[in-house]
mmCIF file of C-alpha atoms and ligand atoms in Angstrom:
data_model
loop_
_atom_site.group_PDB
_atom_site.id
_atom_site.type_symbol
_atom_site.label_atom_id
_atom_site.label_comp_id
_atom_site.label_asym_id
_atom_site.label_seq_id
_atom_site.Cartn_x
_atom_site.Cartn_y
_atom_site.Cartn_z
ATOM 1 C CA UNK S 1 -21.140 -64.471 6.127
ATOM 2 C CA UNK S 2 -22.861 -66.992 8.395
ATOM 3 C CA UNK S 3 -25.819 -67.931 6.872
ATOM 4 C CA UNK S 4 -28.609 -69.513 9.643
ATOM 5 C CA UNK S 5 -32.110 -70.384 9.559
ATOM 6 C CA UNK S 6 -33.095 -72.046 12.928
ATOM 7 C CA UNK S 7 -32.746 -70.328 15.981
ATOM 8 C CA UNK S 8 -30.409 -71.769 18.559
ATOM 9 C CA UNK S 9 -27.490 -71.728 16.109
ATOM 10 C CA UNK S 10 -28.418 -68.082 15.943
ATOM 11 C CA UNK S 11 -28.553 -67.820 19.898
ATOM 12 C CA UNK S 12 -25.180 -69.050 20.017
ATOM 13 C CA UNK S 13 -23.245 -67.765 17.136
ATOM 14 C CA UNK S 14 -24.364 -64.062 19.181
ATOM 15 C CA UNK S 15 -23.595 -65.469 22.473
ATOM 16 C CA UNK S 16 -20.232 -65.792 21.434
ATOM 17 C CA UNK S 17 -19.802 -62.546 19.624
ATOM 18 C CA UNK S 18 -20.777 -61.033 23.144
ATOM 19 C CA UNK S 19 -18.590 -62.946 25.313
ATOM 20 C CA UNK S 20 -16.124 -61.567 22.748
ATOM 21 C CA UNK S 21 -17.523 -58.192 23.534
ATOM 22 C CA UNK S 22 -18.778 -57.059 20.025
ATOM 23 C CA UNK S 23 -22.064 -54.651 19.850
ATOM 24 C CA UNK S 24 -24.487 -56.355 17.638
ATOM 25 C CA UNK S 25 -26.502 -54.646 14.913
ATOM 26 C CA UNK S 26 -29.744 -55.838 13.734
ATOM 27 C CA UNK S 27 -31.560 -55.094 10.562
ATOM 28 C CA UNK S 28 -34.851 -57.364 10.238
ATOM 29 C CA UNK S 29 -36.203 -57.173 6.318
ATOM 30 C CA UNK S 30 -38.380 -59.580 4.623
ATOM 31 C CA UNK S 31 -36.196 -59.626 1.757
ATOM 32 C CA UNK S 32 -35.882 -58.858 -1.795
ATOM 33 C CA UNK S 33 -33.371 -56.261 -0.994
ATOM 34 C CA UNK S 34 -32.801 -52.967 -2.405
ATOM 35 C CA UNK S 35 -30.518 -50.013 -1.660
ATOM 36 C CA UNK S 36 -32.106 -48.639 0.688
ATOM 37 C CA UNK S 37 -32.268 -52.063 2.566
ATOM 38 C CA UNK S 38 -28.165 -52.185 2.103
ATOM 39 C CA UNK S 39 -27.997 -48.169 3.680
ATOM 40 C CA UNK S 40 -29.666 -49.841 6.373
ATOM 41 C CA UNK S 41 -26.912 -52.483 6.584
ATOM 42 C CA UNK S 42 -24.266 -49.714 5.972
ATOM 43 C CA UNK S 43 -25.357 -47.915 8.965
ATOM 44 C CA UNK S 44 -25.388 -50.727 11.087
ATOM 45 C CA UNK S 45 -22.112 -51.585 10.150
ATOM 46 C CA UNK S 46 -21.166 -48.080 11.962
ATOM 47 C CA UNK S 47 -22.886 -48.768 15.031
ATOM 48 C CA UNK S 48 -21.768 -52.092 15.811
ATOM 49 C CA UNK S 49 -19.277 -54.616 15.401
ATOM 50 C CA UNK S 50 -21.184 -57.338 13.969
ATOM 51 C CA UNK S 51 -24.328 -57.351 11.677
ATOM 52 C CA UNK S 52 -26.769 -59.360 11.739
ATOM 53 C CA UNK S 53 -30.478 -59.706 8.961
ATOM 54 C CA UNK S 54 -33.094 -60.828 8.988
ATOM 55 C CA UNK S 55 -34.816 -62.649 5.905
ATOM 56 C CA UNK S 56 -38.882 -63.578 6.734
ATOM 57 C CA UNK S 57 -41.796 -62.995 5.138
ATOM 58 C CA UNK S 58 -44.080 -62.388 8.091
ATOM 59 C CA UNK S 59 -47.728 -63.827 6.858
ATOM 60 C CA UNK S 60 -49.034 -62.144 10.236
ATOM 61 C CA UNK S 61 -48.614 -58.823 9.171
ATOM 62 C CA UNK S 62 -50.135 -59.461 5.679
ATOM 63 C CA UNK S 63 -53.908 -58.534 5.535
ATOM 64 C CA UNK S 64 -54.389 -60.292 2.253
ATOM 65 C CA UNK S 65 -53.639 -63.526 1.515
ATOM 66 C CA UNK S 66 -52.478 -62.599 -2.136
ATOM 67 C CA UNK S 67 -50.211 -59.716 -0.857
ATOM 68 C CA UNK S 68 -48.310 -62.339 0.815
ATOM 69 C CA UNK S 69 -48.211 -64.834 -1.767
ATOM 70 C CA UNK S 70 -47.237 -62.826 -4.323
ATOM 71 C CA UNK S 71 -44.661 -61.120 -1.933
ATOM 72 C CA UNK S 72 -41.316 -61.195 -4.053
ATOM 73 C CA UNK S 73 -38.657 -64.070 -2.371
ATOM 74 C CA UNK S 74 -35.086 -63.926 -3.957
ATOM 75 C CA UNK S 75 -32.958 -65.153 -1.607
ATOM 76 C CA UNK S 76 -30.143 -65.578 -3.490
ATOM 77 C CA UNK S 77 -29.931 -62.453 -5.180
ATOM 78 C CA UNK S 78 -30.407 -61.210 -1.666
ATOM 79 C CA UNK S 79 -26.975 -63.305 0.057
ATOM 80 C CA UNK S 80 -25.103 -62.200 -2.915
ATOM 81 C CA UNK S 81 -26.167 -58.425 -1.683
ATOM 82 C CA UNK S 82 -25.881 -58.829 1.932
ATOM 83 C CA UNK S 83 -22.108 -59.953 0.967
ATOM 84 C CA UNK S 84 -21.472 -57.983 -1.313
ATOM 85 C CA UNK S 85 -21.572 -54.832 1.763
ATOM 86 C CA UNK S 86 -19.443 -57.545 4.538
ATOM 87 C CA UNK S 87 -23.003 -58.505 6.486
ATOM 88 C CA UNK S 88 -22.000 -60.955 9.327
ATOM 89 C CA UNK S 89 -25.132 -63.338 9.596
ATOM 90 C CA UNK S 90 -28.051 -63.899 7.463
ATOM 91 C CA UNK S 91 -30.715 -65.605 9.217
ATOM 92 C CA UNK S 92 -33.483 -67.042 7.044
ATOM 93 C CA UNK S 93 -36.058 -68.882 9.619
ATOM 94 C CA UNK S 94 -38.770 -70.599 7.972
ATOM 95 C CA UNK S 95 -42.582 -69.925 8.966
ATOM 96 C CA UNK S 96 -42.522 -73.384 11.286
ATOM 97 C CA UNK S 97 -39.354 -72.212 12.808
ATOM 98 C CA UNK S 98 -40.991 -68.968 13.896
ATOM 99 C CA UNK S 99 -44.627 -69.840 14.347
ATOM 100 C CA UNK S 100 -44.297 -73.342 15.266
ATOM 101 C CA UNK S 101 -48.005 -73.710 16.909
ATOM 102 C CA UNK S 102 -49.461 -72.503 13.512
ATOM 103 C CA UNK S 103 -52.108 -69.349 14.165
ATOM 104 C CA UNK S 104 -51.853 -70.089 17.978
ATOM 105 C CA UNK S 105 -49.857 -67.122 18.236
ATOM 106 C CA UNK S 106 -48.966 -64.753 21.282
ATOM 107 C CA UNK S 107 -49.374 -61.076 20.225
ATOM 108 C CA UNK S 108 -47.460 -58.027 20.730
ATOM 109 C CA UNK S 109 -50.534 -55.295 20.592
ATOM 110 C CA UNK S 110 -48.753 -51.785 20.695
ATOM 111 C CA UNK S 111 -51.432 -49.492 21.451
ATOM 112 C CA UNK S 112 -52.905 -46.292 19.953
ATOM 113 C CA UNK S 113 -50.321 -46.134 16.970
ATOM 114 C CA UNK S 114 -52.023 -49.256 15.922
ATOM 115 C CA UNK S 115 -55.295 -48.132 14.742
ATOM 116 C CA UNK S 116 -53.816 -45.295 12.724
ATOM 117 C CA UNK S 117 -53.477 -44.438 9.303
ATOM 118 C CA UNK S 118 -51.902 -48.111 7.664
ATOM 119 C CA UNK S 119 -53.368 -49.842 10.989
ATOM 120 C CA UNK S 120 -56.798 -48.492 9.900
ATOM 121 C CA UNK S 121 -55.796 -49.591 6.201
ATOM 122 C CA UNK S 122 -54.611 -53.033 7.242
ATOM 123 C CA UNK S 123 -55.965 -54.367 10.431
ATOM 124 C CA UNK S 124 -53.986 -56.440 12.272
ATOM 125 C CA UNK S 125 -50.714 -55.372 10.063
ATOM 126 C CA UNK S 126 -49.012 -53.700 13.100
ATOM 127 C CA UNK S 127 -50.219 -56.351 15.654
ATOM 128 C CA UNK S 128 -47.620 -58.523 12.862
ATOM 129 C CA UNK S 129 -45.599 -56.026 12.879
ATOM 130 C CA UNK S 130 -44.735 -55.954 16.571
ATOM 131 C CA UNK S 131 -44.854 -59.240 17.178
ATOM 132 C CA UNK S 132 -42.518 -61.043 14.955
ATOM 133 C CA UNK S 133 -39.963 -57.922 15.663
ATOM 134 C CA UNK S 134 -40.066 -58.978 19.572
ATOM 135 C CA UNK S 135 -40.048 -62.465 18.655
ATOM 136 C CA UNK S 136 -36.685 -61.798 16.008
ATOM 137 C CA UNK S 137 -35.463 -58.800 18.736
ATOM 138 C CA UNK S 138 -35.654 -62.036 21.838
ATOM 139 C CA UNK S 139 -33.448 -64.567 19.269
ATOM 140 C CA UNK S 140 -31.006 -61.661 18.086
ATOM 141 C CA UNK S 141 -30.960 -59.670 21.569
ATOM 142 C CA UNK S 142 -28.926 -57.135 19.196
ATOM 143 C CA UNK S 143 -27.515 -53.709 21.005
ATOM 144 C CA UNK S 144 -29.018 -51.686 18.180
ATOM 145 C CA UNK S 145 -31.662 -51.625 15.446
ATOM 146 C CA UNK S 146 -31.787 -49.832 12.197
ATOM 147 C CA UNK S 147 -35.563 -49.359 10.757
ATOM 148 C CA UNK S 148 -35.863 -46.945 7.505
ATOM 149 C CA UNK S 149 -37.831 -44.085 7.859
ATOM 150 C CA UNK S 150 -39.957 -44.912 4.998
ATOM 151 C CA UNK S 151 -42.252 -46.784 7.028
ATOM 152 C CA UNK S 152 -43.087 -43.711 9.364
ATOM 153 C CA UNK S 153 -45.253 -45.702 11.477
ATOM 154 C CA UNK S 154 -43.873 -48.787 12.220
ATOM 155 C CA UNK S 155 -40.815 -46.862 13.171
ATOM 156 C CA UNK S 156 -42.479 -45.097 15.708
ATOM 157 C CA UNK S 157 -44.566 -48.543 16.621
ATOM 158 C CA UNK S 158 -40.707 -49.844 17.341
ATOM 159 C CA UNK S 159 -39.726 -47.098 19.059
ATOM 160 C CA UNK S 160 -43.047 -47.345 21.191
ATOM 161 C CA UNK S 161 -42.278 -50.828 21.693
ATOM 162 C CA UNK S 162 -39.276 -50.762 22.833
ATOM 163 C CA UNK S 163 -40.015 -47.762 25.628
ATOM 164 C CA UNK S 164 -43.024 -49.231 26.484
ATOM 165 C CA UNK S 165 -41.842 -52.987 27.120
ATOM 166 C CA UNK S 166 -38.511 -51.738 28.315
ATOM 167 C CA UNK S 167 -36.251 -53.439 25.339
ATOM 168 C CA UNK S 168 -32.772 -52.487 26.136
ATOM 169 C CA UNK S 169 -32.017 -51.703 22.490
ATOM 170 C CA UNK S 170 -31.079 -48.777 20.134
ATOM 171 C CA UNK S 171 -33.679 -47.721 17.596
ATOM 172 C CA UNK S 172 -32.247 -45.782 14.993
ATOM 173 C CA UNK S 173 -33.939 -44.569 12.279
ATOM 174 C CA UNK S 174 -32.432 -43.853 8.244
ATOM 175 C CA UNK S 175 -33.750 -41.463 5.846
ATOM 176 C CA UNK S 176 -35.374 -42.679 2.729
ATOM 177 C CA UNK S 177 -33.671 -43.704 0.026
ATOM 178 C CA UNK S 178 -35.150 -42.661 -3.218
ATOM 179 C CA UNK S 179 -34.345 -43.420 -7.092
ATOM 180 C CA UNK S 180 -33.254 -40.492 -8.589
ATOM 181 C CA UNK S 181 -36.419 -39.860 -9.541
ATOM 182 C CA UNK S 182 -37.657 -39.208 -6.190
ATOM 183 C CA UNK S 183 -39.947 -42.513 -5.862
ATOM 184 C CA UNK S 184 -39.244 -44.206 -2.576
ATOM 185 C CA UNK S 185 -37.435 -47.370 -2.648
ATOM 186 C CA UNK S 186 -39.616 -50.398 -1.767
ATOM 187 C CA UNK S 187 -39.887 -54.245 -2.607
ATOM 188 C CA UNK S 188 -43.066 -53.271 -3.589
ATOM 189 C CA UNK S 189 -41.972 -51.467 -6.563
ATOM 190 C CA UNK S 190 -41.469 -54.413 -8.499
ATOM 191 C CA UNK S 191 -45.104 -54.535 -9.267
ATOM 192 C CA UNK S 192 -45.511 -51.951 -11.151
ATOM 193 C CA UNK S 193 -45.688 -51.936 -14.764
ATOM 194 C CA UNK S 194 -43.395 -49.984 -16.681
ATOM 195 C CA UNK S 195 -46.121 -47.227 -18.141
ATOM 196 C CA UNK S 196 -46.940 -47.239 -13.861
ATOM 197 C CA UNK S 197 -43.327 -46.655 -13.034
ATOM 198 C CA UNK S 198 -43.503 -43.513 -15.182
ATOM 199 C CA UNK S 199 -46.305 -41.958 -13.338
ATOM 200 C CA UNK S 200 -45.053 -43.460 -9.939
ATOM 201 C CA UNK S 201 -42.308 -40.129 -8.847
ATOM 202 C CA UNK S 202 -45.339 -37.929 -9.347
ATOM 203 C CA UNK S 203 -46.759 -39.519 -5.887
ATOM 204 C CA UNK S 204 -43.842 -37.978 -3.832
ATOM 205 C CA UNK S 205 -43.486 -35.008 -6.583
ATOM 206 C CA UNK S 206 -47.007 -33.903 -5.291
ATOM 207 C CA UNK S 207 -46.842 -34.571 -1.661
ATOM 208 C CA UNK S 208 -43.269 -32.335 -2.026
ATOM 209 C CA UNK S 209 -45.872 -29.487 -3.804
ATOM 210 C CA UNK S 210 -48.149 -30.195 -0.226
ATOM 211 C CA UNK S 211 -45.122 -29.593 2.132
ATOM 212 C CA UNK S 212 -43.821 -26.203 0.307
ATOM 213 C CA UNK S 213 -47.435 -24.629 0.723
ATOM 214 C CA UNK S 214 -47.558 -25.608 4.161
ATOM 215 C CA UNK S 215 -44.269 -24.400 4.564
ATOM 216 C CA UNK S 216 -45.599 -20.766 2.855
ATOM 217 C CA UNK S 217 -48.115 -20.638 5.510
ATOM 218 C CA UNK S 218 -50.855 -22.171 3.844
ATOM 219 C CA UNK S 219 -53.785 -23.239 6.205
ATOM 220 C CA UNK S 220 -56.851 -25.867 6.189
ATOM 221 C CA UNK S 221 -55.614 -28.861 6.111
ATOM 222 C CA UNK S 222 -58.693 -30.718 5.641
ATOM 223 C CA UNK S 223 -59.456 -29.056 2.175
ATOM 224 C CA UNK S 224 -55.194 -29.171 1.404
ATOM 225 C CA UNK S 225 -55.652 -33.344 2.064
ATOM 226 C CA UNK S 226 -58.332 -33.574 0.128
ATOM 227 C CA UNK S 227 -57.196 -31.387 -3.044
ATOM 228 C CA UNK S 228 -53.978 -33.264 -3.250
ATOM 229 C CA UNK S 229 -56.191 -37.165 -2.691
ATOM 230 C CA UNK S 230 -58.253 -35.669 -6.284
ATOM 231 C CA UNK S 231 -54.869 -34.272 -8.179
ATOM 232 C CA UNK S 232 -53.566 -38.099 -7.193
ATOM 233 C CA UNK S 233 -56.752 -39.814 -8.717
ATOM 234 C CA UNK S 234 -56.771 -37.579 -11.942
ATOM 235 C CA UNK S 235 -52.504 -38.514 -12.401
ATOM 236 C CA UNK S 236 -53.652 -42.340 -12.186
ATOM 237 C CA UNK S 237 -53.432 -43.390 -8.553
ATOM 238 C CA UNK S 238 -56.285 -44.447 -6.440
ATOM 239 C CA UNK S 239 -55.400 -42.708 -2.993
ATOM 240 C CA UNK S 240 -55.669 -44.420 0.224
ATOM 241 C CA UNK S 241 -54.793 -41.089 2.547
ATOM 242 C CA UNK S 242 -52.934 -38.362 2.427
ATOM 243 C CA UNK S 243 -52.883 -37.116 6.137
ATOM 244 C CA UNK S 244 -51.132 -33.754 8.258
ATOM 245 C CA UNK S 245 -50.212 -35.255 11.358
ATOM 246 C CA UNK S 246 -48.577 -34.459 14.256
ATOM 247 C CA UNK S 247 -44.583 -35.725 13.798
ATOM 248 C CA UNK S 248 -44.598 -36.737 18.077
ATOM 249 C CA UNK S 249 -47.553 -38.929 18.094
ATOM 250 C CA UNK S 250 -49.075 -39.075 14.369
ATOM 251 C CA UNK S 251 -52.602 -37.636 15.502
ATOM 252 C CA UNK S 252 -54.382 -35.089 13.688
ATOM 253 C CA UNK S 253 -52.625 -31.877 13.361
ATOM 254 C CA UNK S 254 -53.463 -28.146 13.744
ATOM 255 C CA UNK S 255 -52.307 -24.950 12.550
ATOM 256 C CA UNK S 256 -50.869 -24.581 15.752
ATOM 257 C CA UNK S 257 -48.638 -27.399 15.112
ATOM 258 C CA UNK S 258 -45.193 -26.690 14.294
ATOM 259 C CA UNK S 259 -43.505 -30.335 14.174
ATOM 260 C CA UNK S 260 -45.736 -31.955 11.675
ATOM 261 C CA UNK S 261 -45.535 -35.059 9.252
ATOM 262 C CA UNK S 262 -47.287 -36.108 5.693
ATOM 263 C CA UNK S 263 -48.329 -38.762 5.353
ATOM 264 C CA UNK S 264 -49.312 -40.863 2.276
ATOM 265 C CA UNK S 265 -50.532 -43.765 0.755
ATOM 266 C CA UNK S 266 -51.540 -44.587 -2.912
ATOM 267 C CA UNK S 267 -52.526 -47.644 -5.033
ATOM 268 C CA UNK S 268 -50.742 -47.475 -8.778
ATOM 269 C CA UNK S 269 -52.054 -51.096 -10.433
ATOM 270 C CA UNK S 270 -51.106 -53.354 -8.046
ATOM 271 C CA UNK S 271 -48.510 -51.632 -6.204
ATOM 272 C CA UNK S 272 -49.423 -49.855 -2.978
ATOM 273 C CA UNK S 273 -46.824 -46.867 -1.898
ATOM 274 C CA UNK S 274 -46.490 -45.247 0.859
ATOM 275 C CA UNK S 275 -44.243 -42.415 2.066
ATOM 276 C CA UNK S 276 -43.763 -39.610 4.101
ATOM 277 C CA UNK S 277 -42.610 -35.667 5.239
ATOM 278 C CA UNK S 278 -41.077 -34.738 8.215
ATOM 279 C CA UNK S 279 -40.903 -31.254 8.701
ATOM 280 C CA UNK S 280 -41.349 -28.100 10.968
ATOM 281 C CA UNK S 281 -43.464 -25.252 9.908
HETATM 282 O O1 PAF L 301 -40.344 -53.356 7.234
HETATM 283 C C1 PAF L 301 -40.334 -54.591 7.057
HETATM 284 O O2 PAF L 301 -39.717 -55.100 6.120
HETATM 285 C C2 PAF L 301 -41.098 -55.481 8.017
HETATM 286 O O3 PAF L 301 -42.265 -54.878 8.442
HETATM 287 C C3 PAF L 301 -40.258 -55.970 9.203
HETATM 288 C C4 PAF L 301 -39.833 -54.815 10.094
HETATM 289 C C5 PAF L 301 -39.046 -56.715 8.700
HETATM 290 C C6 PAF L 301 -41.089 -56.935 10.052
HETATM 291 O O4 PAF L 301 -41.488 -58.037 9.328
#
């Protein structure tokens, strides 16, 4: 596995593995890799002939200062993964190598989606968001893109990206991968404290409880939302939204609506989860 943190050696190591004719598969993480990070790599590894991650800690999608300092980096626990399932290239560019005029930054705005749900949460998080995955999508010019489906929105940011600024790459999406207690896998996980990793399943447990009434027919959302948000608070968590939206375009959604998503977000101590349900009613 090469492993290559500036971004001409990058440039060329691909420019070679296209003259060669391989497809290129791109996974962009900010590290401290988990399963469901190495699915993503497993996938790629289908849809291409050479893999490429990347490791970065993006401090322009970080609202909060402390989020992103306390952000876990364990990069070498992380190559030893990434080898460990045959990844091709690592690259590992440091914040100067990607931002190297400081806060002077062009940004990729990607409209609408933005302001939504974690936009409204985070502002400025998906502005991040977009523009450091052009930035890394312009150095890797990869064929295809894998992008878990844990992260709902930024998904469909990418995907909105891509259309919308005519990217001539593959978004493909993965399902979530879950501990076998149901709790989504994240990075973020590692913040919470044992007694917190104990109540942590009951987030997706609940929001599983939401899907199967709406699934029995069950109607008023508003009132649905906000019963689950107090059942949440009373387990332990403090809720940040628990929304029905519309699966196409993540506004609000009606009765009427038959392809519809949950959506979900929930402090436990000092970890923040988020996850979702796709489904069609
Ligand atoms: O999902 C993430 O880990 C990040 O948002 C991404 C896509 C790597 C951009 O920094």
């Amino acid at each position: 596995m090469y492993h290559i943190s500036e971004i001409s050696p990058v440039r060329e190591k691909i420019k070679k593995w296209k003259q060669a004719g391989y497809r290129i598969a791109f996974v962009p993480t900010m590290g401290n890799l988990h399963a469901g990070h190495l699915a993503l790599v497993e996938r790629a590894k289908e849809l291409a002939d050479k893999v490429v991650v990347s490791i970065f800690v993006n401090p322009i999608q970080f609202d909060k200062k402390v989020d992103l300092q306390a952000y876990p980096r364990t990069l070498v626990d992380d190559k030893a993964k990434l080898l460990s399932v045959e990844c091709d290239l690592v690259f590992t560019p440091s914040v100067k190598v990607l931002y190297p005029s400081g806060s002077d930054i062009t940004r990729v705005e990607v409209s609408g989606i933005s302001e939504l749900l974690e936009g409204e949460s985070r502002p400025g998080h998906f502005s991040g968001v977009a523009t450091v995955v052009t930035k890394l999508f312009n150095i890797v010019s990869p064929d295809v893109s894998i992008f878990g489906e844990k992260d709902f929105q930024q998904l469909m940011l990418v995907r909105k990206m891509v259309k919308d600024l005519d990217m001539d790459i593959d978004i493909i999406g993965l399902p979530t991968v879950r501990d076998p207690d149901g709790l989504a896998m994240s990075s973020r996980n590692s913040y919470l404290t044992a007694e917190e990793r104990k109540i942590a399943p009951q987030f997706y447990k609940e929001m599983k409880f939401l899907a199967e009434s709406l699934k029995k027919g069950a109607t008023n959302f508003q009132s649905l939302q906000l019963s689950l948000m107090s059942k949440l608070e009373k387990i332990g968590f403090k809720p940040d939204y628990i929304e029905i939206r519309k699966a196409n375009d993540l506004t609000v959604a009606s009765e009427e609506d038959v392809e519809i998503v949950i959506l979900g977000s929930a402090w436990l101590g000092k970890a923040r989860l988020i996850d979702n349900i796709v489904m069609t009613v």
